[in-house]
CSV table of C-alpha atoms in Angstrom, one decimal:
chain,number,residue,atom,x,y,z
A,1,UNK,CA,23.8,22.3,-2.1
A,2,UNK,CA,25.9,23.6,0.6
A,3,UNK,CA,29.3,23.3,1.8
A,4,UNK,CA,29.2,20.4,4.0
A,5,UNK,CA,32.0,18.1,5.6
A,6,UNK,CA,30.7,14.4,6.1
A,7,UNK,CA,33.1,12.3,7.9
A,8,UNK,CA,33.6,8.4,7.8
A,9,UNK,CA,35.5,6.8,10.2
A,10,UNK,CA,36.6,3.3,11.0
A,11,UNK,CA,37.1,2.2,14.5
A,12,UNK,CA,35.4,1.5,17.9
A,13,UNK,CA,32.8,3.6,19.5
A,14,UNK,CA,35.5,5.3,21.5
A,15,UNK,CA,37.4,6.5,18.4
A,16,UNK,CA,34.2,7.9,17.2
A,17,UNK,CA,33.3,9.6,20.2
A,18,UNK,CA,36.9,11.1,20.3
A,19,UNK,CA,36.6,12.3,16.8
A,20,UNK,CA,33.2,14.0,17.5
A,21,UNK,CA,34.6,15.6,20.7
A,22,UNK,CA,37.5,17.0,18.7
A,23,UNK,CA,35.2,18.3,15.6
A,24,UNK,CA,32.9,19.9,18.1
A,25,UNK,CA,36.0,21.5,19.6
A,26,UNK,CA,37.0,23.0,16.4
A,27,UNK,CA,33.6,24.6,15.8
A,28,UNK,CA,31.8,21.8,14.2
A,29,UNK,CA,27.9,21.1,15.5
A,30,UNK,CA,25.7,18.2,15.4
A,31,UNK,CA,23.0,18.3,12.9
A,32,UNK,CA,19.5,19.1,14.4
A,33,UNK,CA,16.8,16.5,14.1
A,34,UNK,CA,15.2,16.9,10.5
A,35,UNK,CA,18.1,19.2,9.5
A,36,UNK,CA,19.0,17.5,6.4
A,37,UNK,CA,15.3,17.3,5.2
A,38,UNK,CA,15.0,20.9,5.8
A,39,UNK,CA,17.9,21.7,3.9
A,40,UNK,CA,17.2,19.6,1.0
A,41,UNK,CA,13.5,21.0,0.9
A,42,UNK,CA,15.0,24.8,1.2
A,43,UNK,CA,17.5,23.9,-1.6
A,44,UNK,CA,14.8,22.3,-3.9
A,45,UNK,CA,16.1,19.1,-3.9
A,46,UNK,CA,12.7,17.6,-2.7
A,47,UNK,CA,9.3,19.2,-2.6
A,48,UNK,CA,6.8,19.4,0.3
A,49,UNK,CA,5.3,16.1,-0.3
A,50,UNK,CA,8.6,14.4,-0.2
A,51,UNK,CA,9.7,16.1,3.1
A,52,UNK,CA,6.4,15.0,4.6
A,53,UNK,CA,7.1,11.6,3.3
A,54,UNK,CA,10.5,11.3,5.2
A,55,UNK,CA,8.5,12.2,8.5
A,56,UNK,CA,6.0,9.4,7.4
A,57,UNK,CA,8.6,6.9,6.7
A,58,UNK,CA,10.4,7.8,9.9
A,59,UNK,CA,7.3,7.3,12.0
A,60,UNK,CA,5.8,4.2,10.1
A,61,UNK,CA,4.6,1.6,12.4
A,62,UNK,CA,3.8,-1.2,9.6
A,63,UNK,CA,5.6,-2.2,6.6
A,64,UNK,CA,2.6,-1.1,4.5
A,65,UNK,CA,3.0,2.6,6.0
A,66,UNK,CA,6.6,2.5,5.3
A,67,UNK,CA,6.2,1.2,1.6
A,68,UNK,CA,3.7,4.0,1.1
A,69,UNK,CA,5.8,6.7,2.5
A,70,UNK,CA,9.0,5.3,0.5
A,71,UNK,CA,6.6,5.7,-2.6
A,72,UNK,CA,5.7,9.2,-1.8
A,73,UNK,CA,9.4,10.0,-1.1
A,74,UNK,CA,10.3,8.8,-4.7
A,75,UNK,CA,8.4,11.8,-6.0
A,76,UNK,CA,5.7,9.6,-7.5
A,77,UNK,CA,2.8,11.5,-5.6
A,78,UNK,CA,4.2,14.9,-6.7
A,79,UNK,CA,4.8,13.6,-10.4
A,80,UNK,CA,0.9,12.8,-10.4
A,81,UNK,CA,0.0,16.2,-8.9
A,82,UNK,CA,2.3,18.0,-11.4
A,83,UNK,CA,0.6,15.8,-14.5
A,84,UNK,CA,-3.1,16.7,-13.3
A,85,UNK,CA,-2.1,20.4,-13.1
A,86,UNK,CA,-0.5,20.5,-16.5
A,87,UNK,CA,-3.5,18.4,-18.2
A,88,UNK,CA,-6.1,20.8,-16.4
A,89,UNK,CA,-3.9,23.9,-17.6
A,90,UNK,CA,-4.1,22.4,-21.2
A,91,UNK,CA,-7.8,21.9,-21.0
A,92,UNK,CA,-8.1,25.6,-19.7
A,93,UNK,CA,-6.2,26.8,-22.6
A,94,UNK,CA,-8.3,24.9,-25.0
A,95,UNK,CA,-11.4,26.2,-23.6
A,96,UNK,CA,-10.1,29.9,-23.4
A,97,UNK,CA,-8.9,29.8,-27.0
A,98,UNK,CA,-12.3,28.9,-28.3
A,99,UNK,CA,-13.7,32.0,-26.6
A,100,UNK,CA,-10.8,34.2,-28.1
A,101,UNK,CA,-11.3,32.8,-31.5
A,102,UNK,CA,-15.1,32.6,-31.8
A,103,UNK,CA,-15.2,34.9,-34.8
A,104,UNK,CA,-12.3,33.0,-36.6
A,105,UNK,CA,-12.9,30.1,-38.8
A,106,UNK,CA,-10.4,28.2,-36.8
A,107,UNK,CA,-11.9,25.0,-35.2
A,108,UNK,CA,-10.3,25.1,-31.8
A,109,UNK,CA,-12.8,23.5,-29.5
A,110,UNK,CA,-14.2,20.1,-29.8
A,111,UNK,CA,-16.8,19.2,-27.0
A,112,UNK,CA,-16.5,15.4,-27.1
A,113,UNK,CA,-12.7,15.3,-27.0
A,114,UNK,CA,-13.0,18.0,-24.2
A,115,UNK,CA,-15.5,16.1,-22.2
A,116,UNK,CA,-13.4,12.8,-22.5
A,117,UNK,CA,-10.2,14.6,-21.4
A,118,UNK,CA,-12.0,16.2,-18.4
A,119,UNK,CA,-13.5,12.7,-17.6
A,120,UNK,CA,-10.1,11.3,-17.6
A,121,UNK,CA,-8.8,13.9,-15.4
A,122,UNK,CA,-11.6,13.3,-12.9
A,123,UNK,CA,-11.0,9.7,-12.8
A,124,UNK,CA,-7.4,10.2,-11.9
A,125,UNK,CA,-8.5,12.6,-9.2
A,126,UNK,CA,-10.7,10.3,-7.8
A,127,UNK,CA,-8.2,7.7,-7.7
A,128,UNK,CA,-5.8,10.2,-5.9
A,129,UNK,CA,-8.4,11.0,-3.4
A,130,UNK,CA,-8.9,7.2,-2.6
A,131,UNK,CA,-5.0,6.6,-2.4
A,132,UNK,CA,-4.7,9.6,-0.3
A,133,UNK,CA,-7.5,8.2,2.2
A,134,UNK,CA,-5.7,4.8,2.4
A,135,UNK,CA,-2.5,6.7,3.1
A,136,UNK,CA,-4.1,8.6,5.9
A,137,UNK,CA,-5.5,5.3,7.2
A,138,UNK,CA,-1.9,3.7,7.2
A,139,UNK,CA,-0.6,6.8,9.0
A,140,UNK,CA,-3.0,7.4,11.3
A,141,UNK,CA,-4.9,4.1,11.9
A,142,UNK,CA,-8.2,3.5,13.3
A,143,UNK,CA,-9.7,3.1,16.6
A,144,UNK,CA,-12.0,0.1,17.2
A,145,UNK,CA,-13.7,-1.0,20.3
A,146,UNK,CA,-14.8,-4.6,20.8
A,147,UNK,CA,-17.7,-4.7,23.2
A,148,UNK,CA,-19.3,-7.7,24.9
A,149,UNK,CA,-19.9,-9.6,28.0
A,150,UNK,CA,-16.9,-11.3,29.7
A,151,UNK,CA,-15.7,-14.5,28.1
A,152,UNK,CA,-17.4,-14.3,24.7
A,153,UNK,CA,-14.3,-14.5,22.5
A,154,UNK,CA,-13.4,-10.5,22.3
A,155,UNK,CA,-9.7,-11.3,22.7
A,156,UNK,CA,-9.8,-14.3,20.5
A,157,UNK,CA,-11.4,-12.2,17.7
A,158,UNK,CA,-9.0,-9.5,18.3
A,159,UNK,CA,-5.9,-11.8,18.1
A,160,UNK,CA,-7.6,-13.3,14.9
A,161,UNK,CA,-7.9,-9.9,13.1
A,162,UNK,CA,-4.4,-8.8,13.8
A,163,UNK,CA,-2.7,-12.3,13.5
A,164,UNK,CA,-0.9,-11.7,16.7
A,165,UNK,CA,-1.3,-12.5,20.3
A,166,UNK,CA,-2.3,-8.9,21.3
A,167,UNK,CA,-5.0,-9.7,24.0
């Protein structure tokens, strides 16, 4: 961490404003937007995925997008990535050790086990890619166009799809 002073004060907005004015006169400054997230990242308290999740959470425009961002902020996405990297490294070591010990009588490499492990990793990667696509859809949304003649129900269809009175 860093040396930081955090003040909690009880009182009216006028009292809080006066406290802020005095602190600024004594050399304090207001935090910049995103500064606490940046400092957490620079001090290795959160990783880049979590820092991006903070922005996603702030800009979420649906409860599902907010839940997705909160899950990423919890570190779950990073944990999945780190586990995949570790598992791939383990597989690589197993494969390389087979090359290194080909003249030895040490049974190092088992193709069936290797293929099974690799298939399991591929399944997890496939799920990760699909979840990432869904996350992108939540963050960015989709643009759709309803085209038709006047008074054929475009507005009614939009309202039914969104379950709100948008049109």
